[in-house]
mmCIF file of C-alpha atoms in Angstrom:
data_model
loop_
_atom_site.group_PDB
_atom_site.id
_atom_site.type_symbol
_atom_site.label_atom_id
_atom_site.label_comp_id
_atom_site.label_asym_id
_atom_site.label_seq_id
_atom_site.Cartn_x
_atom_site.Cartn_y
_atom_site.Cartn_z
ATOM 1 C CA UNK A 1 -47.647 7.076 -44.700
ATOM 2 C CA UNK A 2 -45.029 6.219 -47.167
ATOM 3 C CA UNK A 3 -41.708 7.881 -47.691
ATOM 4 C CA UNK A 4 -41.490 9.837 -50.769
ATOM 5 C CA UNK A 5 -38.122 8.492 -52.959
ATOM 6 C CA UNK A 6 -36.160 9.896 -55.549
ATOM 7 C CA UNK A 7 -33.496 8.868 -57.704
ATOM 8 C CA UNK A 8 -30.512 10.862 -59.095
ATOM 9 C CA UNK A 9 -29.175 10.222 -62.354
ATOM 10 C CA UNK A 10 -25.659 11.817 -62.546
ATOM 11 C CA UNK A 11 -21.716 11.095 -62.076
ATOM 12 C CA UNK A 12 -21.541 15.038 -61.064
ATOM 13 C CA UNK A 13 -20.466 14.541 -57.109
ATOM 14 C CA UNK A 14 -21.360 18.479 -56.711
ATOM 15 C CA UNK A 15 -24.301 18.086 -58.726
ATOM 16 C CA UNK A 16 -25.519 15.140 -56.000
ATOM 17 C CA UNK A 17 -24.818 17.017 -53.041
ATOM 18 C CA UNK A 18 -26.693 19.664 -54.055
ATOM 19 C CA UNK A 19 -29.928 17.503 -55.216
ATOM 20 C CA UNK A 20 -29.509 15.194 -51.991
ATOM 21 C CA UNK A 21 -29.492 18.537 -49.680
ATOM 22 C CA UNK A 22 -32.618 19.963 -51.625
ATOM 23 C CA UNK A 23 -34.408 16.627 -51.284
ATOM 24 C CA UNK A 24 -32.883 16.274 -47.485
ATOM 25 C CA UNK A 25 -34.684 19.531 -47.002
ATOM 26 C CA UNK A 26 -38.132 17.852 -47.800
ATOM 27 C CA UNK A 27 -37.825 14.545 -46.337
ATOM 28 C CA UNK A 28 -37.183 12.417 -49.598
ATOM 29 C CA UNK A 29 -35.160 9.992 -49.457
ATOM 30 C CA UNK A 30 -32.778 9.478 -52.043
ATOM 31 C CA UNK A 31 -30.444 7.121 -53.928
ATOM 32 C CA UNK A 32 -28.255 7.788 -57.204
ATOM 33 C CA UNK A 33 -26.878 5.763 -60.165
ATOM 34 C CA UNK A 34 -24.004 6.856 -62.304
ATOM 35 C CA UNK A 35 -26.166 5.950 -65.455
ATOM 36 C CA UNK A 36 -29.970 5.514 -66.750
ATOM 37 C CA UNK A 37 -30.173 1.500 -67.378
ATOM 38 C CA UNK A 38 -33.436 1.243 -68.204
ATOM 39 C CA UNK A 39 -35.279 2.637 -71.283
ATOM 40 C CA UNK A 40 -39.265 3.078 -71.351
ATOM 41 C CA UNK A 41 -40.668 1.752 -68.026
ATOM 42 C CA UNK A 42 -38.995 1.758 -64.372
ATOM 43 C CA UNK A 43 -40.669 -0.652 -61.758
ATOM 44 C CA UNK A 44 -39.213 0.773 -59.081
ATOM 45 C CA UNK A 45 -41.395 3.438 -56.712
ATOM 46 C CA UNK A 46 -39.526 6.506 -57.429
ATOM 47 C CA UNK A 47 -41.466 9.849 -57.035
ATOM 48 C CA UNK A 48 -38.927 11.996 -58.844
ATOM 49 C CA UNK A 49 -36.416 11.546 -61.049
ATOM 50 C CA UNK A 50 -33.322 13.859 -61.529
ATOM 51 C CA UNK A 51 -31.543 12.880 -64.720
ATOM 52 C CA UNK A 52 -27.702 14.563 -65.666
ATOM 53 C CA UNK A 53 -28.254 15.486 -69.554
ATOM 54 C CA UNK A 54 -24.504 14.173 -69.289
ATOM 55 C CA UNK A 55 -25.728 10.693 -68.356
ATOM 56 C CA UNK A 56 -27.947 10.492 -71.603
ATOM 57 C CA UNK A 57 -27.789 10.728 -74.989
ATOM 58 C CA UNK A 58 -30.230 13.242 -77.245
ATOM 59 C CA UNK A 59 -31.778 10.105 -79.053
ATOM 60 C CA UNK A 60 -32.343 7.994 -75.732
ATOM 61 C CA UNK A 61 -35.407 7.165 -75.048
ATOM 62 C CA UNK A 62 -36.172 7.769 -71.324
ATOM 63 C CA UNK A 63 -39.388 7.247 -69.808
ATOM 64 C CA UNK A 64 -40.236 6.681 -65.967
ATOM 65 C CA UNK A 65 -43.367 5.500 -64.342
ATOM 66 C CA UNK A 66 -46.858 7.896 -65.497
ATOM 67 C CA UNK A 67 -47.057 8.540 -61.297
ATOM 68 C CA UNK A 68 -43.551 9.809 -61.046
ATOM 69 C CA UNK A 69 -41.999 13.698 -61.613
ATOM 70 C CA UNK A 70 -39.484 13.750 -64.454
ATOM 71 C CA UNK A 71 -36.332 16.286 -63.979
ATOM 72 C CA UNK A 72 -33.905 17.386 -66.595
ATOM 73 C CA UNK A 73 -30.971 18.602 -65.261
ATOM 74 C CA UNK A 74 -29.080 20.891 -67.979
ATOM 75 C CA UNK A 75 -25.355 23.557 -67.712
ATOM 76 C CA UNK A 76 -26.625 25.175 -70.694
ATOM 77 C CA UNK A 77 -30.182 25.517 -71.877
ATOM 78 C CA UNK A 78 -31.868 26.367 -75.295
ATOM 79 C CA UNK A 79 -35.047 25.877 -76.788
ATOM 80 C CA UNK A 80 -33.815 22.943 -78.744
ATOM 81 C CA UNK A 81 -32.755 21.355 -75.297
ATOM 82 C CA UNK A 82 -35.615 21.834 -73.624
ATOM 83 C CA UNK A 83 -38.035 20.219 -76.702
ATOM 84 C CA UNK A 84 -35.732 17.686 -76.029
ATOM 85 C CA UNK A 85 -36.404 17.161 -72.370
ATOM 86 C CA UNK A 86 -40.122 17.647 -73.027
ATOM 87 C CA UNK A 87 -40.151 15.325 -75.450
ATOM 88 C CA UNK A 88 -38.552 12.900 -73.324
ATOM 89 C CA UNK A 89 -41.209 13.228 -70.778
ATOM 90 C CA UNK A 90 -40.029 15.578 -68.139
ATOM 91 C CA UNK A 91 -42.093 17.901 -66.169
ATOM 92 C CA UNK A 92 -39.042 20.520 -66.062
ATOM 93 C CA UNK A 93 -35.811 21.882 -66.971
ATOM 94 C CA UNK A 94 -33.561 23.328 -64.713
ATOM 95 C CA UNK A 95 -29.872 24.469 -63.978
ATOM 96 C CA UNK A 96 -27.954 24.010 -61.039
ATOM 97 C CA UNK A 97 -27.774 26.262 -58.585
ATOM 98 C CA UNK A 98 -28.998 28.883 -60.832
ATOM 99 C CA UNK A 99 -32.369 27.060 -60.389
ATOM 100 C CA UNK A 100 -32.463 25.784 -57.022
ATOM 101 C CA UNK A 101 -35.424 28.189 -55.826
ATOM 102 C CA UNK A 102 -37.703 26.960 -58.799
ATOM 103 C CA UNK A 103 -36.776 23.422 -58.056
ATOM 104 C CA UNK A 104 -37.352 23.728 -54.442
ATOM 105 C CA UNK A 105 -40.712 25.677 -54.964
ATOM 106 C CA UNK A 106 -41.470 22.793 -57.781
ATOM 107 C CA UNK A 107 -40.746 19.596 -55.114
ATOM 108 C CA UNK A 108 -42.872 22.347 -52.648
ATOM 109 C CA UNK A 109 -45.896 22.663 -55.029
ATOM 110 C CA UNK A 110 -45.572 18.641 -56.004
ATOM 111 C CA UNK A 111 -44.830 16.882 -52.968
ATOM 112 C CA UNK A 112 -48.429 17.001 -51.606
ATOM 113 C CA UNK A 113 -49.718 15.062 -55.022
ATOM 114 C CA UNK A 114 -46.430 12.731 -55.166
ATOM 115 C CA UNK A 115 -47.928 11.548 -51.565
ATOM 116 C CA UNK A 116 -51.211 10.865 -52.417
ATOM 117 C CA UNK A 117 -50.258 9.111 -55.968
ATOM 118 C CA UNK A 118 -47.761 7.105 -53.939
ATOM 119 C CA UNK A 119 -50.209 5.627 -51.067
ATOM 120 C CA UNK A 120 -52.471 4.971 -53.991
ATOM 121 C CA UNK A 121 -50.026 3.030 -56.118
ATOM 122 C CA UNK A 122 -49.294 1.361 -52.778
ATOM 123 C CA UNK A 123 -53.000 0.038 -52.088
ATOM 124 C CA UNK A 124 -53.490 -0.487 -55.671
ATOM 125 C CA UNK A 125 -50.706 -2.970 -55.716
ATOM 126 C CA UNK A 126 -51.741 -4.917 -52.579
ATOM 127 C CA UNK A 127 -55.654 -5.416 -53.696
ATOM 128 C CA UNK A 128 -57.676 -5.603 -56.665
ATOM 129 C CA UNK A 129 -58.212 -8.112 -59.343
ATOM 130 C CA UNK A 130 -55.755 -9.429 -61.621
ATOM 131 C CA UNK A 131 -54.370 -8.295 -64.677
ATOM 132 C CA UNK A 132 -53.871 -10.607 -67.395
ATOM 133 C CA UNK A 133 -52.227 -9.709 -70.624
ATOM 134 C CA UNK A 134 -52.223 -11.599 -73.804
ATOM 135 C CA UNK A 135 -49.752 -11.181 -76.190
ATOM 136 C CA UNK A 136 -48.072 -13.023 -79.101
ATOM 137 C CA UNK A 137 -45.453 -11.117 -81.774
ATOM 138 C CA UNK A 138 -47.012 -13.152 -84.268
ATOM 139 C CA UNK A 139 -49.885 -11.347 -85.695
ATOM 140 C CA UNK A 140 -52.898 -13.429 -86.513
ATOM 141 C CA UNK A 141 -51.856 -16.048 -83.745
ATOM 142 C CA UNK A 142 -55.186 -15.766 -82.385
ATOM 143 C CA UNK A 143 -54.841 -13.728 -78.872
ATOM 144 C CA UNK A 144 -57.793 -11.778 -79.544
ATOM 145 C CA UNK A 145 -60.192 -14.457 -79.732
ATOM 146 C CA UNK A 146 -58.039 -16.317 -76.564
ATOM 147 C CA UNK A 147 -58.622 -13.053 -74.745
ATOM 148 C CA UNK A 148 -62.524 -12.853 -75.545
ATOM 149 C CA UNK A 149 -63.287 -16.471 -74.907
ATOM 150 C CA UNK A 150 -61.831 -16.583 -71.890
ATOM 151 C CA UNK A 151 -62.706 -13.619 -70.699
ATOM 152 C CA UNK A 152 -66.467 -14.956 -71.547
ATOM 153 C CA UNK A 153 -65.502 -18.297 -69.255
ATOM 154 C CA UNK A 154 -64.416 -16.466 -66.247
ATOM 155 C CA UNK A 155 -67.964 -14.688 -66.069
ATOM 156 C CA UNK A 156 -70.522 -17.101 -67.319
ATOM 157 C CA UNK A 157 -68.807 -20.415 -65.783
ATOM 158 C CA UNK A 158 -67.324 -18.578 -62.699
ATOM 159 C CA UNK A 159 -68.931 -15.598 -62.084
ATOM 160 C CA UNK A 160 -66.017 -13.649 -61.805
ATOM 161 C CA UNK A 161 -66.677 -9.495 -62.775
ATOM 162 C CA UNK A 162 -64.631 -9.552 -65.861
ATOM 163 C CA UNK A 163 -63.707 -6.188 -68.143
ATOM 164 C CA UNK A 164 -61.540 -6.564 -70.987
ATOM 165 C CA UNK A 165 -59.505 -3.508 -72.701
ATOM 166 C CA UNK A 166 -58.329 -3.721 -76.116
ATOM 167 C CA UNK A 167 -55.100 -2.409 -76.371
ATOM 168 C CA UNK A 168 -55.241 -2.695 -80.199
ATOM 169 C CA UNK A 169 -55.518 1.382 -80.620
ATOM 170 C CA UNK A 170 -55.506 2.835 -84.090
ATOM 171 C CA UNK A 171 -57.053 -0.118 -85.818
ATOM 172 C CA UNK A 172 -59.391 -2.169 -83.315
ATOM 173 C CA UNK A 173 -60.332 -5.556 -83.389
ATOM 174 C CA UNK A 174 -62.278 -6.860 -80.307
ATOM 175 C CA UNK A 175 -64.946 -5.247 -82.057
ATOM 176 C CA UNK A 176 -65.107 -7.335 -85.018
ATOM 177 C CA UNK A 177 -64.674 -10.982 -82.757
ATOM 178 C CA UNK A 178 -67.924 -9.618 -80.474
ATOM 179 C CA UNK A 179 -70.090 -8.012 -83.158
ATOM 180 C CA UNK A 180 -70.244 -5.002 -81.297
ATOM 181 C CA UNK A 181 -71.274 -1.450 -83.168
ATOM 182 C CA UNK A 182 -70.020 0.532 -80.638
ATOM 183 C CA UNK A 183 -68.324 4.586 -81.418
ATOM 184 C CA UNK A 184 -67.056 4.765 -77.970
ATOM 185 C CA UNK A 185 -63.631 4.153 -77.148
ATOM 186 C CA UNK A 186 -60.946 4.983 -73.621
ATOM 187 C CA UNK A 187 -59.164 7.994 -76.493
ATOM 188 C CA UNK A 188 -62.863 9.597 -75.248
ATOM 189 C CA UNK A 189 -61.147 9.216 -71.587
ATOM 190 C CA UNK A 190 -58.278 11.442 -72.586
ATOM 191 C CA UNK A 191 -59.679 14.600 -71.621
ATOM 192 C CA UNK A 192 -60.437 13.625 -68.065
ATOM 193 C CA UNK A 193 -57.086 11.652 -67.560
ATOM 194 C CA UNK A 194 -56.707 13.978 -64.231
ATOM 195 C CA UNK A 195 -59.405 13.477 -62.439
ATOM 196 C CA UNK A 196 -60.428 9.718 -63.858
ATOM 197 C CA UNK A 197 -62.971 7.343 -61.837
ATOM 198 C CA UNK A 198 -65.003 4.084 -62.523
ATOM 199 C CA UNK A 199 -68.014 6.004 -63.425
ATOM 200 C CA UNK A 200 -66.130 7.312 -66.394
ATOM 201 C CA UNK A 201 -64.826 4.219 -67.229
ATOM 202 C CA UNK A 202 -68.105 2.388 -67.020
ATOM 203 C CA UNK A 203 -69.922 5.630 -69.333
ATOM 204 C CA UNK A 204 -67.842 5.000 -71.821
ATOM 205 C CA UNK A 205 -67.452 0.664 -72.172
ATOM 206 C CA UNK A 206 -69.760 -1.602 -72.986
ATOM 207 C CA UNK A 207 -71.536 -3.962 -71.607
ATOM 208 C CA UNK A 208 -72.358 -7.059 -73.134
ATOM 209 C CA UNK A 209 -75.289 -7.880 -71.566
ATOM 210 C CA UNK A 210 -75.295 -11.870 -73.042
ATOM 211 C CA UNK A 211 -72.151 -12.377 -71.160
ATOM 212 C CA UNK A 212 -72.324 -10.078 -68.669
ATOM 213 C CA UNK A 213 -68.416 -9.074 -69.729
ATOM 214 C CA UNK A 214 -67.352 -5.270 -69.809
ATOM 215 C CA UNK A 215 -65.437 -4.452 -72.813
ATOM 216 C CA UNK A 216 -63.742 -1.504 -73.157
ATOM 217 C CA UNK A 217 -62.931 -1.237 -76.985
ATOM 218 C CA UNK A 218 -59.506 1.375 -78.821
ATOM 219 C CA UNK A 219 -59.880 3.498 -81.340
ATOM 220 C CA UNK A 220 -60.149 2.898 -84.603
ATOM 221 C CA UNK A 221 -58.695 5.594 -85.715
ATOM 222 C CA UNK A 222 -54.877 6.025 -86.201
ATOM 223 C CA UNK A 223 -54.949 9.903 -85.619
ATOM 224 C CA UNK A 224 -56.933 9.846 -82.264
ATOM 225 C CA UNK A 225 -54.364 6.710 -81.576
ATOM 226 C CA UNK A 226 -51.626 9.040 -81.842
ATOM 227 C CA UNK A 227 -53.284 10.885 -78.250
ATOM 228 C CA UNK A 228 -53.148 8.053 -75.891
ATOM 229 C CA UNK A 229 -51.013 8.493 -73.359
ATOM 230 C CA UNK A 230 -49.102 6.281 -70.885
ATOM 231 C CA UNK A 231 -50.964 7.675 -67.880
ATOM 232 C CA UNK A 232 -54.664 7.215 -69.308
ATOM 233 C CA UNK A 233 -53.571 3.508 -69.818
ATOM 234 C CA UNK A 234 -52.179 2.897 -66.599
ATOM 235 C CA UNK A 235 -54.676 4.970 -64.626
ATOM 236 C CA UNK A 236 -57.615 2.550 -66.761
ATOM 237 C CA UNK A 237 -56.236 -0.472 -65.785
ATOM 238 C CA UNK A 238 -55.587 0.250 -62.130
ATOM 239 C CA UNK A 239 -58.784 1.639 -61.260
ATOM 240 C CA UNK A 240 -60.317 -1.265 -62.788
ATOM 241 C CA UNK A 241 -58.672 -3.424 -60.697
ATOM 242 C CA UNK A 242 -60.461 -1.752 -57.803
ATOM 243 C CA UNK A 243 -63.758 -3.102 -59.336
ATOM 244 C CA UNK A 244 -63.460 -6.217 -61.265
ATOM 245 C CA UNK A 245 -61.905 -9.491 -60.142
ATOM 246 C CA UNK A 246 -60.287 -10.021 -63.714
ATOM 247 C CA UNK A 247 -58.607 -7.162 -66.501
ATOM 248 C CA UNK A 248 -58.303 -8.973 -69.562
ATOM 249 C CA UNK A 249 -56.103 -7.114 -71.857
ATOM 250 C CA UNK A 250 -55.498 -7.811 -75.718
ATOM 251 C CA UNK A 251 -52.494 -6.439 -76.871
ATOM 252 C CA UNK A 252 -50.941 -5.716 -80.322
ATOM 253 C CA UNK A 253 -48.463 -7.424 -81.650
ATOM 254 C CA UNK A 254 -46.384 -4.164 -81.954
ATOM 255 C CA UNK A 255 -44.780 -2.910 -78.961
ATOM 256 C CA UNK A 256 -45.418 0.634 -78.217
ATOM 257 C CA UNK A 257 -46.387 3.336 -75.723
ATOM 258 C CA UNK A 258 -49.635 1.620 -75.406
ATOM 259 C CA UNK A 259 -48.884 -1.893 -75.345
ATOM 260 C CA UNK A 260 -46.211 -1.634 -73.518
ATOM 261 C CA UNK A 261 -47.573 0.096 -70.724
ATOM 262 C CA UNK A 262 -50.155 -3.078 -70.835
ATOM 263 C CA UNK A 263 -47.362 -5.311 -70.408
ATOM 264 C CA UNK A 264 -45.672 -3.828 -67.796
ATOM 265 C CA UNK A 265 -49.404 -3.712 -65.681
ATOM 266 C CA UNK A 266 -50.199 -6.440 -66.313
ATOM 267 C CA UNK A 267 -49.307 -9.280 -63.025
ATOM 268 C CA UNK A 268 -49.221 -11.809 -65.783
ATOM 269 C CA UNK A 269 -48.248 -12.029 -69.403
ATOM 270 C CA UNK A 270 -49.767 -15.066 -71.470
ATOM 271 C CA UNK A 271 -47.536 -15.685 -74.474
ATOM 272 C CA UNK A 272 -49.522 -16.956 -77.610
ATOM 273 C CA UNK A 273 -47.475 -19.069 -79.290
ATOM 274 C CA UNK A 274 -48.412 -20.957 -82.631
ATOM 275 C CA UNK A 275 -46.855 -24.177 -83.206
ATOM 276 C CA UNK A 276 -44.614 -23.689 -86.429
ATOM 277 C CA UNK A 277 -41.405 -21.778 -87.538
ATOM 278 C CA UNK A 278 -42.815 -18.229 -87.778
ATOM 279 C CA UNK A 279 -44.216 -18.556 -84.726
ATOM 280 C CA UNK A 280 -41.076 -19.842 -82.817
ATOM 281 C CA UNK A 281 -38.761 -16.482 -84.470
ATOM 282 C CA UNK A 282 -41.176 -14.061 -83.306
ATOM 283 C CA UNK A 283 -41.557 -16.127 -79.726
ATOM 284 C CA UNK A 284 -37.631 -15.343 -79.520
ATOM 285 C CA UNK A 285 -37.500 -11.712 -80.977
ATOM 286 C CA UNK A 286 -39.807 -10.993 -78.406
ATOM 287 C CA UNK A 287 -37.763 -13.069 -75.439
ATOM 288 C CA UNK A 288 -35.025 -10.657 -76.132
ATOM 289 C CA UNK A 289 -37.444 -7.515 -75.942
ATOM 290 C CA UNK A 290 -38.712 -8.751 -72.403
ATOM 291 C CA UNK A 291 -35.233 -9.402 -71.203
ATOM 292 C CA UNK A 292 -33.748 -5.727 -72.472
ATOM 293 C CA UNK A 293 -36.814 -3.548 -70.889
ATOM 294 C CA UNK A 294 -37.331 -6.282 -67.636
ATOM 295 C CA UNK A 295 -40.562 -7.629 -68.495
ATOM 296 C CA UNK A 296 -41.905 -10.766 -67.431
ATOM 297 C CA UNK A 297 -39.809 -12.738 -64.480
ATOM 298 C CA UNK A 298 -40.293 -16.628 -64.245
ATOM 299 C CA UNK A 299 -42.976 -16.332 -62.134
ATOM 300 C CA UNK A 300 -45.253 -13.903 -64.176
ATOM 301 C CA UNK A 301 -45.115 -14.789 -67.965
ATOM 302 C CA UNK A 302 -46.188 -18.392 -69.381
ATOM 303 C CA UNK A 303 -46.837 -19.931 -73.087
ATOM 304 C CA UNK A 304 -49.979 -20.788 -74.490
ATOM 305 C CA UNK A 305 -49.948 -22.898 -77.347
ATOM 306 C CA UNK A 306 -52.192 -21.963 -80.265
ATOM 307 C CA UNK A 307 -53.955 -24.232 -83.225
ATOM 308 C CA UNK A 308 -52.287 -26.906 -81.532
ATOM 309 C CA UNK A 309 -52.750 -30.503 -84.860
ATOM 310 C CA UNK A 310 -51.247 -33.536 -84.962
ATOM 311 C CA UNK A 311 -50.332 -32.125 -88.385
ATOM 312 C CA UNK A 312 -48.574 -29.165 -86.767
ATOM 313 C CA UNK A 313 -44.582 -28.649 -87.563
ATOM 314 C CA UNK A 314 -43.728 -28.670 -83.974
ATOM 315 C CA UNK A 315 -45.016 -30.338 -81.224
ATOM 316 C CA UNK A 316 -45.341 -29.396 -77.627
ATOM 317 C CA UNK A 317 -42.619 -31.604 -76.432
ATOM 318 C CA UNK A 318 -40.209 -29.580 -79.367
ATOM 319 C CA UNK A 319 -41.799 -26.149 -78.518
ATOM 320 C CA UNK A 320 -40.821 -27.571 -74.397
ATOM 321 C CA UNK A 321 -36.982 -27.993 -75.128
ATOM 322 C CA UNK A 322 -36.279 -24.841 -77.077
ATOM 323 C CA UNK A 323 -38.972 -22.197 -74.766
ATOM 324 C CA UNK A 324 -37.400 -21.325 -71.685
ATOM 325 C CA UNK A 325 -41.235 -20.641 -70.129
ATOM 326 C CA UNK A 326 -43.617 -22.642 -68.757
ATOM 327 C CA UNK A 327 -45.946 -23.998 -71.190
ATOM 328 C CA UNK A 328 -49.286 -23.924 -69.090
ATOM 329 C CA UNK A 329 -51.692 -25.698 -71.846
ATOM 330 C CA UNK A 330 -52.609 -25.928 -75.595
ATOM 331 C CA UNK A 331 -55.842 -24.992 -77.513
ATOM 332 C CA UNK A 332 -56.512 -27.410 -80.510
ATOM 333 C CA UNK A 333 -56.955 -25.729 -83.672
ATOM 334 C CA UNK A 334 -60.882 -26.033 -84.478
ATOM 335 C CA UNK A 335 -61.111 -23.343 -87.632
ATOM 336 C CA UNK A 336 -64.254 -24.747 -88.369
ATOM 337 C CA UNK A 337 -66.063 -25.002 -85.386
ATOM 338 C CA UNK A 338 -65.157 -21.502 -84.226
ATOM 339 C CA UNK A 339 -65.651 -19.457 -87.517
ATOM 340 C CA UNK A 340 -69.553 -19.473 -87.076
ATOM 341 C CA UNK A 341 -69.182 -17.390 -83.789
ATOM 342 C CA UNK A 342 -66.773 -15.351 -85.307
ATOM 343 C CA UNK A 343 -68.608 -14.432 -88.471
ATOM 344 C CA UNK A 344 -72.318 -13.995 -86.269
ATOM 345 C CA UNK A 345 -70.637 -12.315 -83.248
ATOM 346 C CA UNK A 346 -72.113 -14.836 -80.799
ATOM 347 C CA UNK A 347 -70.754 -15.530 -77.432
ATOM 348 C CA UNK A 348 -68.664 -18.200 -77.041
ATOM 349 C CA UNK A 349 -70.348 -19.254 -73.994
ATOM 350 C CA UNK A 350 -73.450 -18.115 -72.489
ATOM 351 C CA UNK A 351 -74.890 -20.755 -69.502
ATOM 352 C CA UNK A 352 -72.581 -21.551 -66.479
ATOM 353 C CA UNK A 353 -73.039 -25.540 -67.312
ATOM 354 C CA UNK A 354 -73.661 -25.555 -71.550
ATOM 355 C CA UNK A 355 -71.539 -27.955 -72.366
ATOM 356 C CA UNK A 356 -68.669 -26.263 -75.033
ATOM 357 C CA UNK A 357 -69.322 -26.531 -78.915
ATOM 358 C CA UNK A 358 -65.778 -27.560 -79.872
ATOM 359 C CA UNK A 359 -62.516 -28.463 -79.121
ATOM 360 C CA UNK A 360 -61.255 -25.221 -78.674
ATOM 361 C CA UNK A 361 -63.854 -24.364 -76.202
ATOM 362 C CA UNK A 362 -63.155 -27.547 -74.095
ATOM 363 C CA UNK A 363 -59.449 -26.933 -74.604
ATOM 364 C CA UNK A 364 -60.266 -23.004 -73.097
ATOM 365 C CA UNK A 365 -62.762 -24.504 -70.544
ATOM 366 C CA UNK A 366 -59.888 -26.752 -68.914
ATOM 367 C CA UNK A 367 -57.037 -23.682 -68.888
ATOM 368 C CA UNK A 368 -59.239 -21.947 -67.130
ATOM 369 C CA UNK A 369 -60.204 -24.279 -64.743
ATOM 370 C CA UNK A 370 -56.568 -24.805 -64.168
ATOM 371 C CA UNK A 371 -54.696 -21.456 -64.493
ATOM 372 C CA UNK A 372 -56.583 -18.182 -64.548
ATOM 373 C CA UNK A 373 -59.367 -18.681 -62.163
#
């Protein structure tokens, strides 16, 4: 059994002997920082957190793993400040000592569910299929159909068990590239976040029964957007990695609660880059956004180039010298070939050996073969 940890944000000594003893008390171990260094995601395996309101400021925005127990640790409480805390994400507000029976009866009443949510987390991370995110901060770069069609080729040519979740909540758009009619969405998960399984999950996606692909589509509706939560997202894609060899996610081009919680699942992040100027800015707006919040190492987070032309402003060898990433492959632009599947809603592939109807395809055919199997 694993070792419940927590971490103490504060540069109060008094303040961390008295949160170290408390923990001490129920065999958590602990560490401490002098200040909270990173904003919307934590990878680290912390149960709790215990966060100094000196240490942050009243616009931060703090957010710690959907598994782990947020603490706000106040001298002076009012409703304002604790709508603040809440708002922030934390399960409670307390003051020290005045509160150390409530916060000892809280870690009591928790520590039981921190346990099981950490041995899961654990296994989760050892076993299951893999998650692979697509993303691009160029809208229209063509991620979605990347997503789909590959997706498609790691089922019908591989027979890999393949889902794919589109992340795209408020407006949709997986939808449109399958020709599915479907109402359901994962905001009809939201209610049973708590006590989610596979048999929910599977109740409420589709199946596409010509590709044998599971697609789990978002809302399409900005207000019930608004109710997704961090925790139904991660919870989604983890126990779907329990059951499918491959979670294909499709991710906005905005970064959010949503997509980022995508991005920081997901064991690798495919970049969709287009081959001309627009492309290359947003490529490097969003380098700087995965450096601040710590997503994607070297090992984890690779380029794909999109409508690659001889006719194209850059080439791959110019995109090479200026992209610190690894460039895995490029999928020729083929508008024309493409557009009829589009505009019908037909597969892109649909027999293990058909031989693919355009460039693209073959282009899609050979990364696979090559990188995602």
């Amino acid at each position: 059994m694993n070792k419940l940890k927590a971490l103490i944000i504060s540069t109060n000594e008094n303040l961390i002997t008295h949160l170290k003893g408390l923990c001490e008390k129920h065999s958590i171990d602990v560490e401490s920082i002098s200040e909270w260094k990173k904003s919307f995601s934590d990878t680290s395996t912390y149960s709790y957190y215990f966060i100094d309101e000196e240490t942050v400021t009243d616009d931060q925005n703090i957010s710690v793993h959907s598994l782990s127990y947020l603490i706000g640790i106040v001298q002076n409480p009012s409703f304002e400040m604790v709508r603040s805390w809440m708002n922030k994400g934390a399960n409670d507000v307390v003051v020290l000592p005045e509160d150390r029976n409530r916060l000892d009866e809280f870690i009591q009443n928790t520590k039981e569910t921190a346990q099981a949510r950490e041995t899961n987390y654990t296994n989760a991370g050892k076993i299951g299929g893999k998650v692979s995110a697509f993303y691009s901060a160029k809208g229209g770069s063509g991620k979605t159909f990347l997503a789909a069609a590959i997706a498609q080729a790691l089922q019908v040519r591989h027979d890999q068990k393949v889902i794919v979740i589109d992340l795209n909540a408020q407006f949709g758009g997986l939808e449109s590239m399958l020709g599915l009619e479907v109402s359901r969405s994962y905001a009809d998960l939201q209610p049973v976040v708590k006590e989610l399984g596979i048999h929910h999950i599977e109740n409420v996606a589709f199946k596409d029964e010509r590709t044998g692909n599971l697609v789990m589509l978002s809302p399409a509706n900005p207000a019930k957007a608004e109710d997704i939560t961090e925790e139904l997202i991660s919870k989604l894609i983890r126990i779907c990695r329990q059951s499918f060899d491959h979670i294909i996610l499709d991710l906005p081009s905005s970064i959010n609660t949503v997509s980022f919680t995508g991005l920081n699942e997901a064991a690798h992040i495919y970049y969709v880059l287009t081959p001309d100027s627009p492309g290359l800015k947003a490529y490097k707006t969003a380098e700087d956004v995965f450096q601040r919040f710590q997503l994607g190492n070297k090992e984890n987070l690779s380029v794909i180039i999109n409508r690659a032309h001889a006719k194209n402003e850059l080439t791959e060898k110019d995109l090479a010298e200026v992209v610190p990433r690894p460039i895995i492959g490029k999928v020729r632009a083929d508008f024309f070939n493409i557009q009829p599947n589009i505009n019908m809603g037909t597969p892109f592939y649909l027999k293990k050996k058909e031989k693919p109807g355009s460039k693209a395809l073959k282009d899609i055919v050979q990364l696979v073969e090559k990188s995602m199997k």
